[in-house]
Amino acid sequence: MDVGETVTGGYYFVHYENRCLFWLHDFDATAILRECSGVTKLSHKQIELEAQYWKHIDLFPHTSALHSQVLRQLQQIIRFAISDCMTSEVSAVCAFSMDVLKGTLDLVKDVDVEDDWIQSAHDKCFIARMMNHFRHCQYLNHHGQRGARLSRDQTVHGDSYEERSVMMKCLAPMLFNAPYGHVRSLHKLYVDFIVNQLDWRTFVQKLNAEMHDSNLLATVLLNVNVGFLAILSGSGHSLSKVASYVSVISSFGSMLLGVKIARQSYTQGPDMVDNVQAHLQSLVHPKHGLETLAIIYSLPYALLMWGYVRPQPPLSISTYSLRLVG
């Protein structure tokens, strides 16, 4: 380092009693608060500061002291989350399933406590991670604020994306209205630029199952058309051949797109929500939402249906022609 250069070091202080971070100088907290838009009140920012406090405990458990009272608080939060998942399919308390919450509650009961203090650094990390998750979810859902999000598919900024574009209205009938189902599912899991991990995992599983079934049917259809073209190889049924060739192209396109979409979902993974959130944010339209992605996801099914529609004319024409020859 040359003489005269300055070094800027970042810092933060931890207030253990109030469970928050603080600074002695003016600090730009955009990097901490950027996941949630429209944050103006200090009470809302305080929730995320507590989440960052628990992240600090997770990173430095040996230098932190945790009282057993935190265990009772965490148990109460988990029990409430379980009850909310039991009574609502779109619970906004956390991004965990009910099975994960029940397993977590059992683990909390096994935490060792000595003289009302948690001694193990591993237990401190476990508790801190869970508390960080619950507090961060409260921050994202505007907990305690006016107009808080009560369900995962509820928007607090009014971004419903209910208006459909001209492209969507024109292509949807040609795609057998499949894009409408996909766009509704995408807009339920992507709300206010936030992707819920549980909803995304469910969506990926359903999408992979749909692509698998589509590829299986497209393979059968492709074999049928290849066999039909082999029968008509020496005949002059040009219309039948053209219809079968169109069906072959449709079924092959359905298989190709299905494999591509399935591979992309496997590569991203159902748990890589951060990458998915950035990807969806780059595709979202400010007025129509994720219509383009919904159309792409509908193409394998639509091509498969067009492949099934096209073989009917050649089969009927060929049968009629054979009867005339006989």
Tab-separated table of C-alpha atoms in Angstrom, residues 38-190:
chain	number	residue	atom	x	y	z
A	38	GLY	CA	-41.815	0.961	1.003
A	39	VAL	CA	-40.136	0.788	4.425
A	40	THR	CA	-40.446	4.168	6.124
A	41	LYS	CA	-41.225	3.670	9.830
A	42	LEU	CA	-38.547	2.991	12.395
A	43	SER	CA	-40.653	0.246	14.015
A	44	HIS	CA	-40.570	-1.633	10.717
A	45	LYS	CA	-36.838	-1.220	10.309
A	46	GLN	CA	-36.300	-2.383	13.879
A	47	ILE	CA	-37.636	-5.838	12.967
A	48	GLU	CA	-34.942	-6.339	10.347
A	49	LEU	CA	-32.296	-4.968	12.709
A	50	GLU	CA	-33.280	-7.680	15.170
A	51	ALA	CA	-33.040	-10.239	12.371
A	52	GLN	CA	-29.523	-8.981	11.698
A	53	TYR	CA	-28.793	-9.275	15.425
A	54	TRP	CA	-29.676	-12.971	15.292
A	55	LYS	CA	-27.471	-13.319	12.226
A	56	HIS	CA	-24.618	-11.878	14.286
A	57	ILE	CA	-25.284	-14.497	17.001
A	58	ASP	CA	-25.177	-17.163	14.317
A	59	LEU	CA	-21.819	-15.909	13.057
A	60	PHE	CA	-20.231	-15.376	16.468
A	61	PRO	CA	-21.874	-17.786	18.926
A	62	HIS	CA	-18.855	-18.104	21.238
A	63	THR	CA	-18.881	-14.393	22.106
A	64	SER	CA	-22.632	-14.222	22.669
A	65	ALA	CA	-24.749	-15.189	25.655
A	66	LEU	CA	-28.314	-16.476	25.273
A	67	HIS	CA	-30.769	-16.782	28.122
A	68	SER	CA	-33.169	-19.715	28.288
A	69	GLN	CA	-36.035	-17.271	27.893
A	70	VAL	CA	-35.239	-17.211	24.169
A	71	LEU	CA	-36.140	-20.912	24.016
A	72	ARG	CA	-39.617	-20.276	25.399
A	73	GLN	CA	-40.103	-17.413	22.974
A	74	LEU	CA	-39.002	-19.562	20.042
A	75	GLN	CA	-41.324	-22.379	21.116
A	76	GLN	CA	-44.245	-19.972	21.229
A	77	ILE	CA	-43.428	-18.668	17.746
A	78	ILE	CA	-43.162	-22.190	16.308
A	79	ARG	CA	-46.432	-23.292	17.933
A	80	PHE	CA	-48.168	-20.265	16.477
A	81	ALA	CA	-46.649	-20.984	13.052
A	82	ILE	CA	-47.909	-24.589	13.218
A	83	SER	CA	-51.423	-23.466	14.149
A	84	ASP	CA	-51.397	-20.887	11.357
A	85	CYS	CA	-50.331	-23.535	8.813
A	86	MET	CA	-53.102	-25.826	10.071
A	87	THR	CA	-55.787	-23.180	9.584
A	88	SER	CA	-54.452	-21.470	6.439
A	89	GLU	CA	-52.964	-22.791	3.208
A	90	VAL	CA	-51.238	-19.470	2.541
A	91	SER	CA	-49.685	-18.772	5.936
A	92	ALA	CA	-47.277	-15.839	5.941
A	93	VAL	CA	-45.627	-16.579	9.292
A	94	CYS	CA	-42.659	-18.436	7.798
A	95	ALA	CA	-41.437	-20.292	4.714
A	96	PHE	CA	-41.346	-23.727	6.382
A	97	SER	CA	-43.750	-26.598	5.969
A	98	MET	CA	-45.668	-28.024	8.903
A	99	ASP	CA	-43.430	-31.106	9.052
A	100	VAL	CA	-40.321	-28.937	9.295
A	101	LEU	CA	-41.915	-26.845	12.037
A	102	LYS	CA	-42.852	-29.911	14.066
A	103	GLY	CA	-39.333	-31.291	13.721
A	104	THR	CA	-37.884	-27.938	14.744
A	105	LEU	CA	-40.093	-27.827	17.827
A	106	ASP	CA	-38.751	-31.214	18.914
A	107	LEU	CA	-35.180	-29.999	18.433
A	108	VAL	CA	-35.809	-26.915	20.544
A	109	LYS	CA	-36.903	-29.115	23.434
A	110	ASP	CA	-33.541	-30.931	23.337
A	111	VAL	CA	-31.422	-27.791	23.758
A	112	ASP	CA	-29.191	-28.016	26.838
A	113	VAL	CA	-29.588	-25.272	29.442
A	114	GLU	CA	-27.371	-24.748	32.474
A	115	ASP	CA	-28.162	-22.120	35.105
A	116	ASP	CA	-30.746	-20.530	32.777
A	117	TRP	CA	-28.135	-19.986	30.062
A	118	ILE	CA	-27.554	-21.826	26.792
A	119	GLN	CA	-23.987	-23.079	26.849
A	120	SER	CA	-23.400	-24.862	23.548
A	121	ALA	CA	-22.300	-22.758	20.584
A	122	HIS	CA	-24.069	-25.167	18.229
A	123	ASP	CA	-27.360	-24.655	20.050
A	124	LYS	CA	-26.854	-20.902	19.869
A	125	CYS	CA	-26.387	-21.097	16.097
A	126	PHE	CA	-29.513	-23.225	15.746
A	127	ILE	CA	-31.661	-20.857	17.796
A	128	ALA	CA	-30.213	-17.765	16.117
A	129	ARG	CA	-30.916	-19.086	12.625
A	130	MET	CA	-34.510	-19.878	13.477
A	131	MET	CA	-35.088	-16.508	15.123
A	132	ASN	CA	-33.459	-14.767	12.154
A	133	HIS	CA	-35.815	-16.566	9.779
A	134	PHE	CA	-38.972	-15.692	11.705
A	135	ARG	CA	-37.984	-12.068	12.239
A	136	HIS	CA	-36.990	-11.641	8.597
A	137	CYS	CA	-40.358	-13.041	7.499
A	138	GLN	CA	-42.068	-10.548	9.788
A	139	TYR	CA	-40.080	-7.771	8.165
A	140	LEU	CA	-41.002	-8.878	4.647
A	141	ASN	CA	-44.689	-9.142	5.582
A	142	HIS	CA	-44.827	-5.683	7.261
A	143	HIS	CA	-45.525	-7.163	10.688
A	144	GLY	CA	-47.198	-4.648	13.014
A	145	GLN	CA	-47.593	-2.080	10.247
A	146	ARG	CA	-50.709	-0.690	8.652
A	147	GLY	CA	-51.728	-2.926	5.748
A	148	ALA	CA	-49.600	-5.889	6.839
A	149	ARG	CA	-49.538	-8.981	4.627
A	150	LEU	CA	-51.788	-11.621	6.209
A	151	SER	CA	-51.278	-14.301	3.542
A	152	ARG	CA	-48.431	-15.154	1.187
A	153	ASP	CA	-50.398	-14.321	-1.962
A	154	GLN	CA	-51.514	-10.905	-0.687
A	155	THR	CA	-49.847	-7.802	-2.057
A	156	VAL	CA	-49.282	-4.749	0.106
A	157	HIS	CA	-48.408	-2.474	-2.817
A	158	GLY	CA	-51.361	-3.258	-5.098
A	159	ASP	CA	-49.317	-5.123	-7.741
A	160	SER	CA	-52.032	-7.604	-8.737
A	161	TYR	CA	-51.178	-7.793	-12.490
A	162	GLU	CA	-54.806	-8.604	-13.309
A	163	GLU	CA	-54.793	-6.808	-16.676
A	164	ARG	CA	-53.793	-9.087	-19.560
A	165	SER	CA	-51.741	-7.892	-22.506
A	166	VAL	CA	-52.776	-8.079	-26.156
A	167	MET	CA	-50.123	-10.746	-26.745
A	168	MET	CA	-51.580	-12.875	-23.966
A	169	LYS	CA	-55.130	-12.528	-25.252
A	170	CYS	CA	-54.072	-13.474	-28.782
A	171	LEU	CA	-51.800	-16.408	-27.917
A	172	ALA	CA	-53.843	-17.944	-25.103
A	173	PRO	CA	-56.551	-19.487	-27.366
A	174	MET	CA	-53.858	-20.919	-29.659
A	175	LEU	CA	-52.147	-22.397	-26.582
A	176	PHE	CA	-55.428	-23.905	-25.275
A	177	ASN	CA	-55.609	-21.274	-22.486
A	178	ALA	CA	-52.709	-22.949	-20.656
A	179	PRO	CA	-50.889	-19.637	-19.990
A	180	TYR	CA	-53.715	-18.420	-17.762
A	181	GLY	CA	-53.132	-21.237	-15.282
A	182	HIS	CA	-49.386	-20.697	-15.206
A	183	VAL	CA	-49.611	-16.931	-14.820
A	184	ARG	CA	-51.979	-17.301	-11.855
A	185	SER	CA	-49.580	-19.716	-10.159
A	186	LEU	CA	-46.573	-17.485	-10.824
A	187	HIS	CA	-48.278	-14.391	-9.467
A	188	LYS	CA	-49.253	-16.252	-6.287
A	189	LEU	CA	-45.673	-17.268	-5.514
A	190	TYR	CA	-44.065	-13.992	-6.677
